[in-house]
PDB file of C-alpha atoms in Angstrom:
ATOM      1  CA  UNK A   1     -81.677 156.021  45.008  1.00  0.00           C
ATOM      2  CA  UNK A   2     -78.304 155.137  43.561  1.00  0.00           C
ATOM      3  CA  UNK A   3     -75.991 157.755  42.103  1.00  0.00           C
ATOM      4  CA  UNK A   4     -75.498 157.833  38.342  1.00  0.00           C
ATOM      5  CA  UNK A   5     -72.198 158.902  36.818  1.00  0.00           C
ATOM      6  CA  UNK A   6     -71.870 159.903  33.172  1.00  0.00           C
ATOM      7  CA  UNK A   7     -68.667 159.904  31.176  1.00  0.00           C
ATOM      8  CA  UNK A   8     -68.528 161.172  27.597  1.00  0.00           C
ATOM      9  CA  UNK A   9     -66.070 160.454  24.821  1.00  0.00           C
ATOM     10  CA  UNK A  10     -63.751 163.367  24.099  1.00  0.00           C
ATOM     11  CA  UNK A  11     -64.439 165.319  20.916  1.00  0.00           C
ATOM     12  CA  UNK A  12     -62.747 163.759  17.894  1.00  0.00           C
ATOM     13  CA  UNK A  13     -62.204 160.409  19.669  1.00  0.00           C
ATOM     14  CA  UNK A  14     -63.842 158.355  16.931  1.00  0.00           C
ATOM     15  CA  UNK A  15     -61.598 159.697  14.194  1.00  0.00           C
ATOM     16  CA  UNK A  16     -58.397 159.659  16.259  1.00  0.00           C
ATOM     17  CA  UNK A  17     -58.430 155.980  17.249  1.00  0.00           C
ATOM     18  CA  UNK A  18     -57.430 153.039  15.041  1.00  0.00           C
ATOM     19  CA  UNK A  19     -59.440 149.808  14.841  1.00  0.00           C
ATOM     20  CA  UNK A  20     -63.092 148.836  14.922  1.00  0.00           C
ATOM     21  CA  UNK A  21     -65.487 151.254  16.597  1.00  0.00           C
ATOM     22  CA  UNK A  22     -67.386 148.606  18.579  1.00  0.00           C
ATOM     23  CA  UNK A  23     -64.332 147.048  20.196  1.00  0.00           C
ATOM     24  CA  UNK A  24     -62.692 150.420  20.865  1.00  0.00           C
ATOM     25  CA  UNK A  25     -65.898 151.744  22.413  1.00  0.00           C
ATOM     26  CA  UNK A  26     -66.228 148.689  24.645  1.00  0.00           C
ATOM     27  CA  UNK A  27     -62.612 149.042  25.788  1.00  0.00           C
ATOM     28  CA  UNK A  28     -63.128 152.757  26.499  1.00  0.00           C
ATOM     29  CA  UNK A  29     -66.318 152.097  28.523  1.00  0.00           C
ATOM     30  CA  UNK A  30     -64.630 149.411  30.602  1.00  0.00           C
ATOM     31  CA  UNK A  31     -61.549 151.549  31.261  1.00  0.00           C
ATOM     32  CA  UNK A  32     -63.674 154.570  32.226  1.00  0.00           C
ATOM     33  CA  UNK A  33     -65.875 152.432  34.480  1.00  0.00           C
ATOM     34  CA  UNK A  34     -62.889 150.966  36.306  1.00  0.00           C
ATOM     35  CA  UNK A  35     -61.316 154.422  36.662  1.00  0.00           C
ATOM     36  CA  UNK A  36     -64.582 155.738  38.126  1.00  0.00           C
ATOM     37  CA  UNK A  37     -64.758 152.836  40.587  1.00  0.00           C
ATOM     38  CA  UNK A  38     -61.187 153.552  41.684  1.00  0.00           C
ATOM     39  CA  UNK A  39     -62.085 157.232  42.210  1.00  0.00           C
ATOM     40  CA  UNK A  40     -65.161 156.298  44.230  1.00  0.00           C
ATOM     41  CA  UNK A  41     -63.227 153.770  46.308  1.00  0.00           C
ATOM     42  CA  UNK A  42     -60.574 156.411  47.060  1.00  0.00           C
ATOM     43  CA  UNK A  43     -63.301 158.839  48.177  1.00  0.00           C
ATOM     44  CA  UNK A  44     -64.365 156.456  50.947  1.00  0.00           C
ATOM     45  CA  UNK A  45     -67.486 154.413  51.576  1.00  0.00           C
ATOM     46  CA  UNK A  46     -70.681 155.728  49.984  1.00  0.00           C
ATOM     47  CA  UNK A  47     -73.444 157.178  52.087  1.00  0.00           C
ATOM     48  CA  UNK A  48     -76.644 155.214  51.487  1.00  0.00           C
ATOM     49  CA  UNK A  49     -80.092 156.413  52.429  1.00  0.00           C
ATOM     50  CA  UNK A  50     -82.338 154.208  54.556  1.00  0.00           C
ATOM     51  CA  UNK A  51     -84.174 153.195  51.356  1.00  0.00           C
ATOM     52  CA  UNK A  52     -80.934 151.626  50.097  1.00  0.00           C
ATOM     53  CA  UNK A  53     -80.226 149.702  53.307  1.00  0.00           C
ATOM     54  CA  UNK A  54     -80.578 146.270  51.683  1.00  0.00           C
ATOM     55  CA  UNK A  55     -78.233 147.225  48.858  1.00  0.00           C
ATOM     56  CA  UNK A  56     -75.689 148.749  51.229  1.00  0.00           C
ATOM     57  CA  UNK A  57     -75.270 145.389  52.987  1.00  0.00           C
ATOM     58  CA  UNK A  58     -74.126 143.660  49.782  1.00  0.00           C
ATOM     59  CA  UNK A  59     -70.400 142.871  49.975  1.00  0.00           C
ATOM     60  CA  UNK A  60     -68.545 145.140  47.557  1.00  0.00           C
ATOM     61  CA  UNK A  61     -71.784 146.815  46.446  1.00  0.00           C
ATOM     62  CA  UNK A  62     -70.113 150.184  46.090  1.00  0.00           C
ATOM     63  CA  UNK A  63     -67.421 148.730  43.846  1.00  0.00           C
ATOM     64  CA  UNK A  64     -69.490 147.237  41.038  1.00  0.00           C
ATOM     65  CA  UNK A  65     -70.749 148.436  37.685  1.00  0.00           C
ATOM     66  CA  UNK A  66     -74.145 147.051  36.669  1.00  0.00           C
ATOM     67  CA  UNK A  67     -74.428 146.428  32.934  1.00  0.00           C
ATOM     68  CA  UNK A  68     -77.793 146.311  31.168  1.00  0.00           C
ATOM     69  CA  UNK A  69     -77.289 143.115  29.148  1.00  0.00           C
ATOM     70  CA  UNK A  70     -80.503 141.092  29.068  1.00  0.00           C
ATOM     71  CA  UNK A  71     -81.608 137.604  27.968  1.00  0.00           C
ATOM     72  CA  UNK A  72     -81.925 138.614  24.312  1.00  0.00           C
ATOM     73  CA  UNK A  73     -78.321 139.883  24.363  1.00  0.00           C
ATOM     74  CA  UNK A  74     -77.301 136.569  25.903  1.00  0.00           C
ATOM     75  CA  UNK A  75     -78.925 134.609  23.061  1.00  0.00           C
ATOM     76  CA  UNK A  76     -77.182 136.832  20.502  1.00  0.00           C
ATOM     77  CA  UNK A  77     -73.834 136.219  22.200  1.00  0.00           C
ATOM     78  CA  UNK A  78     -74.216 132.431  22.160  1.00  0.00           C
ATOM     79  CA  UNK A  79     -75.327 132.398  18.515  1.00  0.00           C
ATOM     80  CA  UNK A  80     -72.503 134.745  17.507  1.00  0.00           C
ATOM     81  CA  UNK A  81     -69.942 132.456  19.164  1.00  0.00           C
ATOM     82  CA  UNK A  82     -71.457 129.403  17.465  1.00  0.00           C
ATOM     83  CA  UNK A  83     -71.353 131.098  14.058  1.00  0.00           C
ATOM     84  CA  UNK A  84     -67.716 132.065  14.610  1.00  0.00           C
ATOM     85  CA  UNK A  85     -66.901 128.391  15.111  1.00  0.00           C
ATOM     86  CA  UNK A  86     -66.430 128.427  18.854  1.00  0.00           C
ATOM     87  CA  UNK A  87     -65.551 125.017  20.322  1.00  0.00           C
ATOM     88  CA  UNK A  88     -68.526 123.457  22.112  1.00  0.00           C
ATOM     89  CA  UNK A  89     -66.647 123.523  25.428  1.00  0.00           C
ATOM     90  CA  UNK A  90     -66.494 127.333  25.139  1.00  0.00           C
ATOM     91  CA  UNK A  91     -70.007 127.857  23.810  1.00  0.00           C
ATOM     92  CA  UNK A  92     -71.565 129.881  26.594  1.00  0.00           C
ATOM     93  CA  UNK A  93     -72.941 133.333  27.109  1.00  0.00           C
ATOM     94  CA  UNK A  94     -71.875 136.245  29.218  1.00  0.00           C
ATOM     95  CA  UNK A  95     -71.168 135.679  32.888  1.00  0.00           C
ATOM     96  CA  UNK A  96     -73.448 137.183  35.507  1.00  0.00           C
ATOM     97  CA  UNK A  97     -70.381 138.662  37.153  1.00  0.00           C
ATOM     98  CA  UNK A  98     -66.973 139.287  35.651  1.00  0.00           C
ATOM     99  CA  UNK A  99     -64.668 141.105  38.032  1.00  0.00           C
ATOM    100  CA  UNK A 100     -66.268 144.400  38.974  1.00  0.00           C
ATOM    101  CA  UNK A 101     -68.956 144.137  36.282  1.00  0.00           C
ATOM    102  CA  UNK A 102     -72.335 142.521  36.994  1.00  0.00           C
ATOM    103  CA  UNK A 103     -75.208 141.709  34.652  1.00  0.00           C
ATOM    104  CA  UNK A 104     -78.321 141.468  36.840  1.00  0.00           C
ATOM    105  CA  UNK A 105     -80.750 141.420  33.878  1.00  0.00           C
ATOM    106  CA  UNK A 106     -79.425 138.380  31.990  1.00  0.00           C
ATOM    107  CA  UNK A 107     -82.503 136.383  32.950  1.00  0.00           C
ATOM    108  CA  UNK A 108     -84.982 139.021  31.737  1.00  0.00           C
ATOM    109  CA  UNK A 109     -86.237 139.370  28.151  1.00  0.00           C
ATOM    110  CA  UNK A 110     -86.049 142.733  26.407  1.00  0.00           C
ATOM    111  CA  UNK A 111     -89.839 142.754  25.943  1.00  0.00           C
ATOM    112  CA  UNK A 112     -90.286 142.311  29.713  1.00  0.00           C
ATOM    113  CA  UNK A 113     -87.928 145.197  30.439  1.00  0.00           C
ATOM    114  CA  UNK A 114     -89.692 147.387  27.893  1.00  0.00           C
ATOM    115  CA  UNK A 115     -93.087 146.557  29.408  1.00  0.00           C
ATOM    116  CA  UNK A 116     -91.789 147.296  32.897  1.00  0.00           C
ATOM    117  CA  UNK A 117     -90.451 150.672  31.799  1.00  0.00           C
ATOM    118  CA  UNK A 118     -93.759 151.406  30.047  1.00  0.00           C
ATOM    119  CA  UNK A 119     -95.636 150.670  33.271  1.00  0.00           C
ATOM    120  CA  UNK A 120     -93.422 153.251  34.985  1.00  0.00           C
ATOM    121  CA  UNK A 121     -94.140 155.790  32.259  1.00  0.00           C
ATOM    122  CA  UNK A 122     -90.625 155.486  30.850  1.00  0.00           C
ATOM    123  CA  UNK A 123     -89.641 154.548  27.322  1.00  0.00           C
ATOM    124  CA  UNK A 124     -87.090 152.051  26.078  1.00  0.00           C
ATOM    125  CA  UNK A 125     -83.880 153.684  24.857  1.00  0.00           C
ATOM    126  CA  UNK A 126     -81.758 152.074  22.204  1.00  0.00           C
ATOM    127  CA  UNK A 127     -78.854 153.057  20.029  1.00  0.00           C
ATOM    128  CA  UNK A 128     -80.217 153.740  16.533  1.00  0.00           C
ATOM    129  CA  UNK A 129     -77.409 151.674  14.988  1.00  0.00           C
ATOM    130  CA  UNK A 130     -78.920 148.529  16.556  1.00  0.00           C
ATOM    131  CA  UNK A 131     -81.553 148.642  13.802  1.00  0.00           C
ATOM    132  CA  UNK A 132     -78.920 148.589  11.038  1.00  0.00           C
ATOM    133  CA  UNK A 133     -77.900 145.153   9.701  1.00  0.00           C
ATOM    134  CA  UNK A 134     -74.298 146.339   9.331  1.00  0.00           C
ATOM    135  CA  UNK A 135     -72.726 144.226  12.072  1.00  0.00           C
ATOM    136  CA  UNK A 136     -73.036 140.455  12.572  1.00  0.00           C
ATOM    137  CA  UNK A 137     -74.633 140.886  15.996  1.00  0.00           C
ATOM    138  CA  UNK A 138     -77.297 143.156  14.515  1.00  0.00           C
ATOM    139  CA  UNK A 139     -78.034 140.662  11.740  1.00  0.00           C
ATOM    140  CA  UNK A 140     -78.430 137.948  14.368  1.00  0.00           C
ATOM    141  CA  UNK A 141     -80.796 140.227  16.323  1.00  0.00           C
ATOM    142  CA  UNK A 142     -82.784 141.421  13.320  1.00  0.00           C
ATOM    143  CA  UNK A 143     -82.857 138.332  11.101  1.00  0.00           C
ATOM    144  CA  UNK A 144     -81.675 135.092  12.713  1.00  0.00           C
ATOM    145  CA  UNK A 145     -83.318 135.368  16.143  1.00  0.00           C
ATOM    146  CA  UNK A 146     -86.768 136.164  14.715  1.00  0.00           C
ATOM    147  CA  UNK A 147     -86.435 133.181  12.357  1.00  0.00           C
ATOM    148  CA  UNK A 148     -85.376 130.877  15.204  1.00  0.00           C
ATOM    149  CA  UNK A 149     -88.234 132.188  17.368  1.00  0.00           C
ATOM    150  CA  UNK A 150     -90.644 131.378  14.529  1.00  0.00           C
ATOM    151  CA  UNK A 151     -89.173 127.921  14.007  1.00  0.00           C
ATOM    152  CA  UNK A 152     -89.355 127.103  17.729  1.00  0.00           C
ATOM    153  CA  UNK A 153     -92.869 128.433  18.132  1.00  0.00           C
ATOM    154  CA  UNK A 154     -91.714 131.367  20.242  1.00  0.00           C
ATOM    155  CA  UNK A 155     -89.868 129.200  22.727  1.00  0.00           C
ATOM    156  CA  UNK A 156     -86.238 129.838  21.809  1.00  0.00           C
ATOM    157  CA  UNK A 157     -85.364 131.927  24.851  1.00  0.00           C
ATOM    158  CA  UNK A 158     -87.680 129.988  27.152  1.00  0.00           C
ATOM    159  CA  UNK A 159     -85.294 127.035  27.084  1.00  0.00           C
TER     160      UNK A 159
END
């Protein structure tokens, strides 16, 4: 099993910081993740159990943060960029690896992940604000993607 590290925002952080909450939160998560990786690197190589032997052989495996972005998030990202007027040469989704951050689930649909968790007896966890059409990304998720799925006969993300 892999260790899990939890970092929490300090009390009053939301009110004390200027700017948009989504961008500030993303910046905070990235900074905290990189700080944690630096701490772990300074502590020396991790001790893996025999069950983790395959993972332990990966170059730099102890120095990466795995993000949970999935194929549905990828579609939202591409559509969001297109709607913002992104030049076609820059119209692409998230990278599988960006520095010390990896996205191993980009090829997996949310419904597949949810079904997998259900088979393990675990439930899907999601931020309640994802169901609110307040932000553009949420409107894409809640309104545009379902429409595009309907118009393509359910094959939008299969392409």
